[in-house]
Short mmCIF file of C-alpha atoms and ligand atoms in Angstrom, two decimals:
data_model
loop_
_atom_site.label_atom_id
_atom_site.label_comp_id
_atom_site.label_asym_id
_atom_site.label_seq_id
_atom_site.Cartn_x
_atom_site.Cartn_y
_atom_site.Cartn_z
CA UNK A 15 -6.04 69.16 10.97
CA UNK A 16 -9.43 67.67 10.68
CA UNK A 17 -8.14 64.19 12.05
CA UNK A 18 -7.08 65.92 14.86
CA UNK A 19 -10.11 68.14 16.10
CA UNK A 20 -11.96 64.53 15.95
CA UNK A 21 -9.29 63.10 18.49
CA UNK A 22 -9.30 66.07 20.52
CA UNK A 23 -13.10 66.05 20.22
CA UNK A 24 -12.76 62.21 20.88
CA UNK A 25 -10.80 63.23 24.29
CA UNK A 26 -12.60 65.72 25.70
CA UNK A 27 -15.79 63.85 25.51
CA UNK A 28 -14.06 61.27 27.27
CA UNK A 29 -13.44 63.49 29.92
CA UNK A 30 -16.89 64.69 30.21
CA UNK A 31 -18.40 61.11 30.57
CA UNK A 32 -15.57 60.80 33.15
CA UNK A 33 -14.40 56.81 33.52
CA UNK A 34 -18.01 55.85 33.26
CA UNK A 35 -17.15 55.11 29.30
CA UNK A 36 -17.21 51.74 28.47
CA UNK A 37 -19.80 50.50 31.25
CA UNK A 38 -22.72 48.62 29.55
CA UNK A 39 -25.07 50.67 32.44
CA UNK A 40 -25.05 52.81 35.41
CA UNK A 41 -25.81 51.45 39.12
CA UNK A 42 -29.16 52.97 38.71
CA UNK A 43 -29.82 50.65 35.84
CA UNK A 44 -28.76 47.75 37.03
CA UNK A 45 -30.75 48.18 40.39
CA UNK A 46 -34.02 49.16 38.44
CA UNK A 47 -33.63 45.72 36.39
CA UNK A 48 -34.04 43.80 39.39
CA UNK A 49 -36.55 46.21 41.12
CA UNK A 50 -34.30 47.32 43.55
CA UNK A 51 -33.67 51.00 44.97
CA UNK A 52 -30.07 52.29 45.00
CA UNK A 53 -29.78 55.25 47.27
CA UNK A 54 -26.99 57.57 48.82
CA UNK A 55 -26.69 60.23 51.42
CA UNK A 56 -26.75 63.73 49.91
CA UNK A 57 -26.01 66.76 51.09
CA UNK A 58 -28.04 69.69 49.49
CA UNK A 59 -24.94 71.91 49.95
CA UNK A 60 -23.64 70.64 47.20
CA UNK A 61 -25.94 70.62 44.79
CA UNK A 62 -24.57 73.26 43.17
CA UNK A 63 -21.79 71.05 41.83
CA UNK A 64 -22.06 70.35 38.54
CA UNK A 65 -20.39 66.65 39.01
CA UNK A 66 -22.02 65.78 42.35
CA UNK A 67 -25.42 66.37 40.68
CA UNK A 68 -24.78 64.85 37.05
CA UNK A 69 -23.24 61.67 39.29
CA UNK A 70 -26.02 61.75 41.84
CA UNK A 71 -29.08 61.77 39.39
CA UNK A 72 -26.96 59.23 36.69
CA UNK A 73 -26.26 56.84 39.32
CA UNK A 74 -29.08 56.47 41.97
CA UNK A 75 -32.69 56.36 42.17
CA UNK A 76 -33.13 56.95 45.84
CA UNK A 77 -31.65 59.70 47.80
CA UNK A 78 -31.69 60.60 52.17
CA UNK A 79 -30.20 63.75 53.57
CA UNK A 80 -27.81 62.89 55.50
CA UNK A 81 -28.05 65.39 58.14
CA UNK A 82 -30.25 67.86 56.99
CA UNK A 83 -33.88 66.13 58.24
CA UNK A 84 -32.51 65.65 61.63
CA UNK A 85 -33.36 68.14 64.55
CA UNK A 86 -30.50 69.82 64.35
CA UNK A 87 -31.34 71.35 61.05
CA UNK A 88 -35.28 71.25 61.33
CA UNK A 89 -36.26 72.74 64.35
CA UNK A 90 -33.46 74.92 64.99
CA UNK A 91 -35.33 76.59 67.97
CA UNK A 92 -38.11 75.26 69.96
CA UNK A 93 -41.25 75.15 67.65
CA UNK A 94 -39.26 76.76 64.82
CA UNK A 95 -39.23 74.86 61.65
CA UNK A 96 -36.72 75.05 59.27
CA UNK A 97 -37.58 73.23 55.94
CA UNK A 98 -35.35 74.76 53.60
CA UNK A 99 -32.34 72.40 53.02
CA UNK A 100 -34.90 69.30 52.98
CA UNK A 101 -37.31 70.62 50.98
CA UNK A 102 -33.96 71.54 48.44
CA UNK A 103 -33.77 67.29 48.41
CA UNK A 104 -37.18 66.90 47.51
CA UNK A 105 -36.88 69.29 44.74
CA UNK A 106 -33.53 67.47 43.51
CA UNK A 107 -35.23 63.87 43.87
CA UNK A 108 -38.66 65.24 41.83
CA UNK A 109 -36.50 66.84 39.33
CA UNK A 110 -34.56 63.64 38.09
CA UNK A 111 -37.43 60.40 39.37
CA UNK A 112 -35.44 59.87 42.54
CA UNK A 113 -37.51 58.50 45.76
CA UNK A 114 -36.67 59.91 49.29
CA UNK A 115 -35.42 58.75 52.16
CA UNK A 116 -36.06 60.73 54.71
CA UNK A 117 -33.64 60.56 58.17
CA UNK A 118 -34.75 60.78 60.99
CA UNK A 119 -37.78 61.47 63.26
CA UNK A 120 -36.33 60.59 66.22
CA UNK A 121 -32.93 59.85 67.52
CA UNK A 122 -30.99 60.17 71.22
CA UNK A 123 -28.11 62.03 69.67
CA UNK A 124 -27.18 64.98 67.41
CA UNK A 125 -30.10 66.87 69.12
CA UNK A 126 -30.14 71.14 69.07
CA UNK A 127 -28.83 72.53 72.37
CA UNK A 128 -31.88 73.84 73.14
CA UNK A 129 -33.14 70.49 73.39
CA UNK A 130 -30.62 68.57 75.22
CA UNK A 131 -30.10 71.34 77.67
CA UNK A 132 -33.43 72.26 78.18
CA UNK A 133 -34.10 70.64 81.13
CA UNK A 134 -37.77 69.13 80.28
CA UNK A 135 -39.78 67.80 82.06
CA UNK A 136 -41.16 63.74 80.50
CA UNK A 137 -44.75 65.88 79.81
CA UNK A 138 -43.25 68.73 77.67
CA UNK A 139 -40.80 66.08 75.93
CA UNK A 140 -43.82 64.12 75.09
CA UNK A 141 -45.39 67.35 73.77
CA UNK A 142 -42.43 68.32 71.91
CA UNK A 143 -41.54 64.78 70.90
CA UNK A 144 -44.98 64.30 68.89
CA UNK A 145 -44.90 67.80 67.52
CA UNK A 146 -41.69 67.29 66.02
CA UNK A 147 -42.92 64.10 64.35
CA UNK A 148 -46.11 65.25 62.93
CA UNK A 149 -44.74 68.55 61.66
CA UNK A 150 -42.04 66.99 59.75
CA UNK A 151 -43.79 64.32 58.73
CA UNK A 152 -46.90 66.26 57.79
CA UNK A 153 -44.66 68.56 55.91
CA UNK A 154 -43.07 65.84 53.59
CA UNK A 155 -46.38 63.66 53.35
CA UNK A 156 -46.41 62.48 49.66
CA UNK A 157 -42.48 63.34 48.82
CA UNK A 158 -40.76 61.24 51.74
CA UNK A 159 -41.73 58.00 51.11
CA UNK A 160 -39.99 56.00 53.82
CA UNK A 161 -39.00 57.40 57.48
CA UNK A 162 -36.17 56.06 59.48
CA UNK A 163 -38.88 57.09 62.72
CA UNK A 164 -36.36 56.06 65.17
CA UNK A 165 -32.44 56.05 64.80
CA UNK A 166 -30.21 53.73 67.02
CA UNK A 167 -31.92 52.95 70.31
CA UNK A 168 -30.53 49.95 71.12
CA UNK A 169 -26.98 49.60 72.82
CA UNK A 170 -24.98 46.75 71.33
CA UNK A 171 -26.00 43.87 74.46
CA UNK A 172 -29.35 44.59 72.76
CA UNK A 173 -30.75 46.53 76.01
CA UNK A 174 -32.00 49.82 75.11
CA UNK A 175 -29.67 53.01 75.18
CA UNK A 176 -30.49 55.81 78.11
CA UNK A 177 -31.64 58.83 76.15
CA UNK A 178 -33.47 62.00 76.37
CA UNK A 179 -36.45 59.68 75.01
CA UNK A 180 -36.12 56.78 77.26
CA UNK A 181 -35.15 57.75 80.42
CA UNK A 182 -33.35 61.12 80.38
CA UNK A 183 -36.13 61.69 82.03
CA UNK A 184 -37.94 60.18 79.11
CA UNK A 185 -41.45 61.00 77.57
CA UNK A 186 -42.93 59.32 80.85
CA UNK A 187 -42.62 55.81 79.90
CA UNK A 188 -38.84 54.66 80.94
CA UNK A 189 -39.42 51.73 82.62
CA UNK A 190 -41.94 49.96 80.05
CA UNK A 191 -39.13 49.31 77.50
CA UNK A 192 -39.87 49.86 73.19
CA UNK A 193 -43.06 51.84 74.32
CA UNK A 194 -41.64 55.16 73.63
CA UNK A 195 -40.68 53.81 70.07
CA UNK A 196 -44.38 52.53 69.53
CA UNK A 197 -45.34 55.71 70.32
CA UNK A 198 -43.32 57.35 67.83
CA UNK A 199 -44.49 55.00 65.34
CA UNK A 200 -47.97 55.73 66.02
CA UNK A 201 -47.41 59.46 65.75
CA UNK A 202 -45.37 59.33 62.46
CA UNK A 203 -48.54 57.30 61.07
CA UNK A 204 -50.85 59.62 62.01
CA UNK A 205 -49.23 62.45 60.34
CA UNK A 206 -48.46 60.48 56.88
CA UNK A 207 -50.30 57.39 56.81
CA UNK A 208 -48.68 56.25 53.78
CA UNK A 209 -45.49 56.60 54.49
CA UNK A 210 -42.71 53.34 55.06
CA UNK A 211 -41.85 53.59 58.58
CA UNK A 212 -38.60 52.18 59.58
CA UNK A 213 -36.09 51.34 62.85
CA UNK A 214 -32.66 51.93 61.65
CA UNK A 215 -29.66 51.16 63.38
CA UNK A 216 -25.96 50.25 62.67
CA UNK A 217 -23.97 46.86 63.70
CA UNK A 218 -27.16 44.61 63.73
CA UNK A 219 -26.64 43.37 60.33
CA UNK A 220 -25.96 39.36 61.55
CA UNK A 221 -27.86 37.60 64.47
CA UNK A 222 -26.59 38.65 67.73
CA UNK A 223 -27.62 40.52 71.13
CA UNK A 224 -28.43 43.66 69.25
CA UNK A 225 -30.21 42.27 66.12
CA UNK A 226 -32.38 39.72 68.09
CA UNK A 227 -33.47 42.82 70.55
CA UNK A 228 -34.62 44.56 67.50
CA UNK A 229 -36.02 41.27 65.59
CA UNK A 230 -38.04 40.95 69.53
CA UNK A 231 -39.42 44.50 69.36
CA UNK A 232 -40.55 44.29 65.45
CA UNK A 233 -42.56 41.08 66.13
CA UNK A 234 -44.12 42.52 69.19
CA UNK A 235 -44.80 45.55 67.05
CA UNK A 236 -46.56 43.36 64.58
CA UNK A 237 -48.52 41.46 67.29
CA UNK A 238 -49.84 44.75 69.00
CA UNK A 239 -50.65 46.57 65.49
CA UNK A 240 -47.58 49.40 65.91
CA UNK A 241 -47.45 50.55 62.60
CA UNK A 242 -43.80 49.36 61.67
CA UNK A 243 -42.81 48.66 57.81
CA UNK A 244 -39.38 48.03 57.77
CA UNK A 245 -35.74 47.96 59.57
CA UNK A 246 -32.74 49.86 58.10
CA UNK A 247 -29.77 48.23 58.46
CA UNK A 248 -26.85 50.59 58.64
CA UNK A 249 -23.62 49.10 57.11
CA UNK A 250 -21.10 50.55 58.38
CA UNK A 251 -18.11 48.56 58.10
CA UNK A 252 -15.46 50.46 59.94
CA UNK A 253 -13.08 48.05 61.08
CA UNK A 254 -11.05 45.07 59.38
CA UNK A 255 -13.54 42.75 60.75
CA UNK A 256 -15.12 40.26 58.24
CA UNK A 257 -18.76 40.74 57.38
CA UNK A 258 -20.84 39.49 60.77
CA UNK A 259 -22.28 36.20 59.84
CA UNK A 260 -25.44 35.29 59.48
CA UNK A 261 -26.98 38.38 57.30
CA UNK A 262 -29.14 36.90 55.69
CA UNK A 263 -30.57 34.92 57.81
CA UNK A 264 -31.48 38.15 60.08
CA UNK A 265 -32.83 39.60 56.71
CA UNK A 266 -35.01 36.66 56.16
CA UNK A 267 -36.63 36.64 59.24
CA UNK A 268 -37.19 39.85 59.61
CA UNK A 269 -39.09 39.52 56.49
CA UNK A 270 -41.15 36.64 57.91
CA UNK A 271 -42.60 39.48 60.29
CA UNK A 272 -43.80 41.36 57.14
CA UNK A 273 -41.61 43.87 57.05
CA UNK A 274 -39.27 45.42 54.53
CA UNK A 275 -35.46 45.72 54.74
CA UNK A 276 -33.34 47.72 53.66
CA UNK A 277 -29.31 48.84 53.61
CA UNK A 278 -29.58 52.46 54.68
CA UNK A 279 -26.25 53.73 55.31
CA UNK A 280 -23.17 51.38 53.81
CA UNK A 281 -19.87 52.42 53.62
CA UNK A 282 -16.46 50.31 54.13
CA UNK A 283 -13.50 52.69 55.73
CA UNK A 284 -9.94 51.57 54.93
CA UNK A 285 -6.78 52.92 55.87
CA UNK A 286 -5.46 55.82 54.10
CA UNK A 287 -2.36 57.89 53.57
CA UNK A 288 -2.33 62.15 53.95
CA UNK A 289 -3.37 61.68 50.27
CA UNK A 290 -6.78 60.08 51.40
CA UNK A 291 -5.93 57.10 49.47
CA UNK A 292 -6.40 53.09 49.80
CA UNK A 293 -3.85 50.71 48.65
CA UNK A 294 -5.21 48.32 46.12
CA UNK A 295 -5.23 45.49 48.01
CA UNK A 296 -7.55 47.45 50.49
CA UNK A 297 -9.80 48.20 47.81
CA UNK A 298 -10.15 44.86 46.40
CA UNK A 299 -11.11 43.58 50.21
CA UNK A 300 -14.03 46.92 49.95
CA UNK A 301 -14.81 45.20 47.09
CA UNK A 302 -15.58 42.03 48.18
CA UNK A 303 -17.32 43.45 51.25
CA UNK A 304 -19.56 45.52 49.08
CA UNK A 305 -20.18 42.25 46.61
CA UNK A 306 -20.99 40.31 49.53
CA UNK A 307 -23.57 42.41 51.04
CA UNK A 308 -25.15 43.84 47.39
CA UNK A 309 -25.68 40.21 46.68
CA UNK A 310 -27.16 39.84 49.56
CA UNK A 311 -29.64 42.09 49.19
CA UNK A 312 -29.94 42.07 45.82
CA UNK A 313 -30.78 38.06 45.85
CA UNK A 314 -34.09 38.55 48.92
CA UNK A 315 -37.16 40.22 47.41
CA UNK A 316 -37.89 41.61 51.02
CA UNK A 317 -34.54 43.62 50.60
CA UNK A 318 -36.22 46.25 48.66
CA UNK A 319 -33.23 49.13 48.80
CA UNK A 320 -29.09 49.26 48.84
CA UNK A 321 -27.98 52.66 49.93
CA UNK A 322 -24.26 54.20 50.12
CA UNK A 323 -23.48 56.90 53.47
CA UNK A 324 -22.39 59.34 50.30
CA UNK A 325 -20.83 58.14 46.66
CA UNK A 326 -17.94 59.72 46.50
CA UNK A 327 -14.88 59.53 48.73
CA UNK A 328 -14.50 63.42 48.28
CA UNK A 329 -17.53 63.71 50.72
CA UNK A 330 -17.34 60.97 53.65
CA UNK A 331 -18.25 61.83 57.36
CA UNK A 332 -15.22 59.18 57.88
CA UNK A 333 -12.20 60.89 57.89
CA UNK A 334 -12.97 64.32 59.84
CA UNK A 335 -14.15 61.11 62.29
CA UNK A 336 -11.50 58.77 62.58
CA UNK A 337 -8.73 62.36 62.15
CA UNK A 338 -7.83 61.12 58.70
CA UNK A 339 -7.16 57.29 60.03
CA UNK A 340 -9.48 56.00 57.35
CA UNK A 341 -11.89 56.83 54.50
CA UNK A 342 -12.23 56.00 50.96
CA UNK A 343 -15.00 54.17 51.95
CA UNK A 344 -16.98 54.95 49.12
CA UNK A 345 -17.88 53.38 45.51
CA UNK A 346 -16.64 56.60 44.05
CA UNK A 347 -12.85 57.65 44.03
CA UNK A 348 -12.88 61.91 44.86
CA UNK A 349 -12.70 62.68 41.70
CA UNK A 350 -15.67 60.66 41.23
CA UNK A 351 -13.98 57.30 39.46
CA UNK A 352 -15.11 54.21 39.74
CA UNK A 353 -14.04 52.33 42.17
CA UNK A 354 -13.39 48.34 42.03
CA UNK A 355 -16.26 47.95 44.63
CA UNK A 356 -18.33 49.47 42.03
CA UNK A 357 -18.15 47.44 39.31
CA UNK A 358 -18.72 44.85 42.18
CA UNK A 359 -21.99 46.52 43.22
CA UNK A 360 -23.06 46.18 40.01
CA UNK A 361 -21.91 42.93 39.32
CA UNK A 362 -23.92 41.93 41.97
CA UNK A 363 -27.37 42.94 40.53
CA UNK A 364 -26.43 41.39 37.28
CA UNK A 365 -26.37 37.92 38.94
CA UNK A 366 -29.34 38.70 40.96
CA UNK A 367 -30.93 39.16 37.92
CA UNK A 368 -29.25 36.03 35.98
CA UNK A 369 -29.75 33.44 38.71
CA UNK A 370 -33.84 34.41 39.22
CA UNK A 371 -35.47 36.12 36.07
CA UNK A 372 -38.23 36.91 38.33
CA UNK A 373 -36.30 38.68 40.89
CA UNK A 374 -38.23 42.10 40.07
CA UNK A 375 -41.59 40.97 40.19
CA UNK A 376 -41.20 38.96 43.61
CA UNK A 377 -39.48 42.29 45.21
CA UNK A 378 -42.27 43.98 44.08
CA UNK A 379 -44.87 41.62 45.06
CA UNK A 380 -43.34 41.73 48.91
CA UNK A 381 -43.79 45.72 48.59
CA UNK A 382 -47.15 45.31 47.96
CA UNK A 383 -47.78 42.81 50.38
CA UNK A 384 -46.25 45.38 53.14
CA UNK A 385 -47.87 48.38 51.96
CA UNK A 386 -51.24 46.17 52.28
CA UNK A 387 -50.91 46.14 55.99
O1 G3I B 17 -22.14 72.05 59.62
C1 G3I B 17 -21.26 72.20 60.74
C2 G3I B 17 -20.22 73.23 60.44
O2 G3I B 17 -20.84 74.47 60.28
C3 G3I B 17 -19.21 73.24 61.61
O3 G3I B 17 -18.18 74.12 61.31
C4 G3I B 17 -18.64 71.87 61.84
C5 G3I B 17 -17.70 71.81 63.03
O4 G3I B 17 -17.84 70.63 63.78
O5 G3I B 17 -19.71 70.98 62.09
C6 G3I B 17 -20.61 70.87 61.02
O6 G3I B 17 -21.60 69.97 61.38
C7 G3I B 17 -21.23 68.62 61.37
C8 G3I B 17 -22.21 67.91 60.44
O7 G3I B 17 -21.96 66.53 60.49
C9 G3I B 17 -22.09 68.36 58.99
O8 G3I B 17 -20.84 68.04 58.49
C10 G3I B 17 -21.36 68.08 62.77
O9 G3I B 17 -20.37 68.64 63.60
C11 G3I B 17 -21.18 66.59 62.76
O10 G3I B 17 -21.42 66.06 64.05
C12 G3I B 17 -22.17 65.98 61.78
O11 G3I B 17 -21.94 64.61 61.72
C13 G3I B 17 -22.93 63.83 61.12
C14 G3I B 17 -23.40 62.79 62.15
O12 G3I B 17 -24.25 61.84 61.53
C15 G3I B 17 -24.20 63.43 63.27
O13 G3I B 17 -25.40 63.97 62.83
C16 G3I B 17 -22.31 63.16 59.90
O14 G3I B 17 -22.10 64.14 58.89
C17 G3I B 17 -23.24 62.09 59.37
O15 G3I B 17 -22.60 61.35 58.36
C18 G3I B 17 -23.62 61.13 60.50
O16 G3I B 17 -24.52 60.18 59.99
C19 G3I B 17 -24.88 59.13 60.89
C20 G3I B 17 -26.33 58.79 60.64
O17 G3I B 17 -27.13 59.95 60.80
C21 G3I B 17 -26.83 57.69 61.58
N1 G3I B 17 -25.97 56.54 61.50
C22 G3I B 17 -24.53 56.78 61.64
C23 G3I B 17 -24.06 57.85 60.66
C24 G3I B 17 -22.56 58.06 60.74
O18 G3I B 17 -22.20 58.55 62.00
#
């Protein structure tokens, strides 16, 4: 009788750690070994879950809304701030030693109606451009440590994309290129001077039109004194494509310019059936994908955080995007397994760690040397 309680002790505390039994350490572990931050998008919504939030906090030591800092959600109506959700994020992260990410200042799509149909002219944008900025920026000063200021504003021949910002009409400044960017940069400074200010954008991970238009507007940045910290690089690897070459070489120089990077939004879609499932040959490839670029990163102290677009394949903006084509992108199964690109992730920062003992200290040395600026 007593034999058995034990096992069926034995088994239900199995089930409560979940598969997670029988890992030396968590992700979160293994990242903070080699000084590195290991982030996810969250969604505040969900919170409430008692697995999403026991995952979340075990796992990661960096978290970004993902959707619930962007206009949309924070100024729901012209001049109308709505903090609620993000501040909810802030709470979570403070609660459990989590940084934040915070997403985005500025970005040409996703905006509130209100916005987009407004009809404004470039000298009320301007107006309501920098507002936006400094009031959410102001707001989070000293809990957001890093901003993605502006969000993909580069088409992928590396010219600039038309946008309500640019040139739709624009904030006044269409035809002189990356100035409305500087500007933003200038105005998220202003509000929280010690904040990380970032570009992010997505397919610019290699050296190509795209990623030498951005490399081109962070060094002129860095000549002019635009106060730029860092490019995002997105990650998302929807199609069977290989890895672009040539990653990091792009991350290198960028880091030359004195600026951080880091991977802000990876995820690796594969085909799945009605179930939402990947065959296991698909999720060996993720695997290798995810090895690949965690290395990567991992291995470049100016690659200073690895961030997932969500954790678990339960929650994935994929497959409501590609109408259930692919998904399972994630390092988490939906009912929040690990993965094979998991154990990849974090085989990753072992070997960081194993092929330079001093990996921590030089990430953390390039930090400083940013934040110095
Ligand atoms: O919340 C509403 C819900 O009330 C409504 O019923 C439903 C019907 O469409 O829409 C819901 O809002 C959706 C929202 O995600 C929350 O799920 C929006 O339609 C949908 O457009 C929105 O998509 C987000 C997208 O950015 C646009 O903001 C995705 O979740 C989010 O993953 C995605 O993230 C972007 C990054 O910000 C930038 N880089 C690319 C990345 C992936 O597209």
């Amino acid at each position: 009788m007593k034999i058995k309680w034990h096992l069926s002790a034995l088994v239900i505390l199995s089930i409560l750690a979940g598969s997670m039994a029988g890992r030396a350490e968590t992700l979160r572990q293994a990242a903070e070994r080699i000084g590195l931050l290991v982030g996810t998008a969250v969604n505040p919504a969900l919170f409430s879950n008692p697995e999403y939030a026991r995952t979340l906090a075990r796992e990661f030591n960096m978290v970004e809304p993902e959707n619930v800092m962007k206009w949309r959600v924070t100024e729901p109506a012209k001049g109308k701030f709505n903090f609620g959700p993000g501040d909810q994020v802030v709470a979570f992260a403070g609660a459990h030693g989590m940084k934040v990410r915070g997403h985005n200042l500025l970005w040409g799509k996703f905006n509130p109606e209100w916005l987009t149909r407004g009809q404004f002219t470039p000298r009320e944008l301007r107006q309501m451009m920098k507002q936006h900025i400094q009031t959410v920026a102001r707001h989070y000063r000293g809990e957001v440590f890093a901003w993605d200021v502006v969000n993909e504003a580069f088409d992928s021949d590396g010219r600039l994309s038309h946008s309500i910002w640019l040139d739709r009409p624009g904030i006044g400044l269409a035809r002189q290129g990356t100035a409305y960017i500087a500007q933003a940069f200038r105005w998220a400074h202003q509000a929280d001077p010690h904040a990380l200010l970032f570009y992010n954008d997505y397919a610019a991970e290699g050296i190509d039109a795209k990623s030498n238009a951005i490399y081109a507007m962070v060094k002129k940045f860095k000549q002019e004194g635009i106060p730029i910290d860092g490019v995002g690089l997105q990650l998302h690897v929807v199609s069977s494509r290989a890895l672009p070459r040539g990653m990091a070489a792009n991350i290198r120089r960028l880091a030359k310019l004195g600026v951080e990077v880091q991977i802000t939004e990876m995820d690796v879609a594969l085909p799945i059936d009605s179930n939402g499932t990947a065959s296991a040959s698909e999720l060996s490839r993720q695997a290798k994908i995810y090895a690949k670029v965690a290395r990567t990163c991992a291995a470049i102290p100016a690659c200073t955080a690895f961030q997932t677009w969500g954790f678990t394949d339960r929650y994935s903006w994929l497959p409501a995007y590609t109408m259930g084509k692919k998904g399972a992108a994630l390092l988490l199964n939906a009912d929040y397994r690990p993965k094979p690109a998991y154990d990849a992730v974090i085989d990753a920062f072992r070997q960081a760690l194993q092929r330079d003992r001093q990996i921590k200290e030089r990430r953390i040395r390039f930090e400083q040397s940013v934040s110095e600026r």
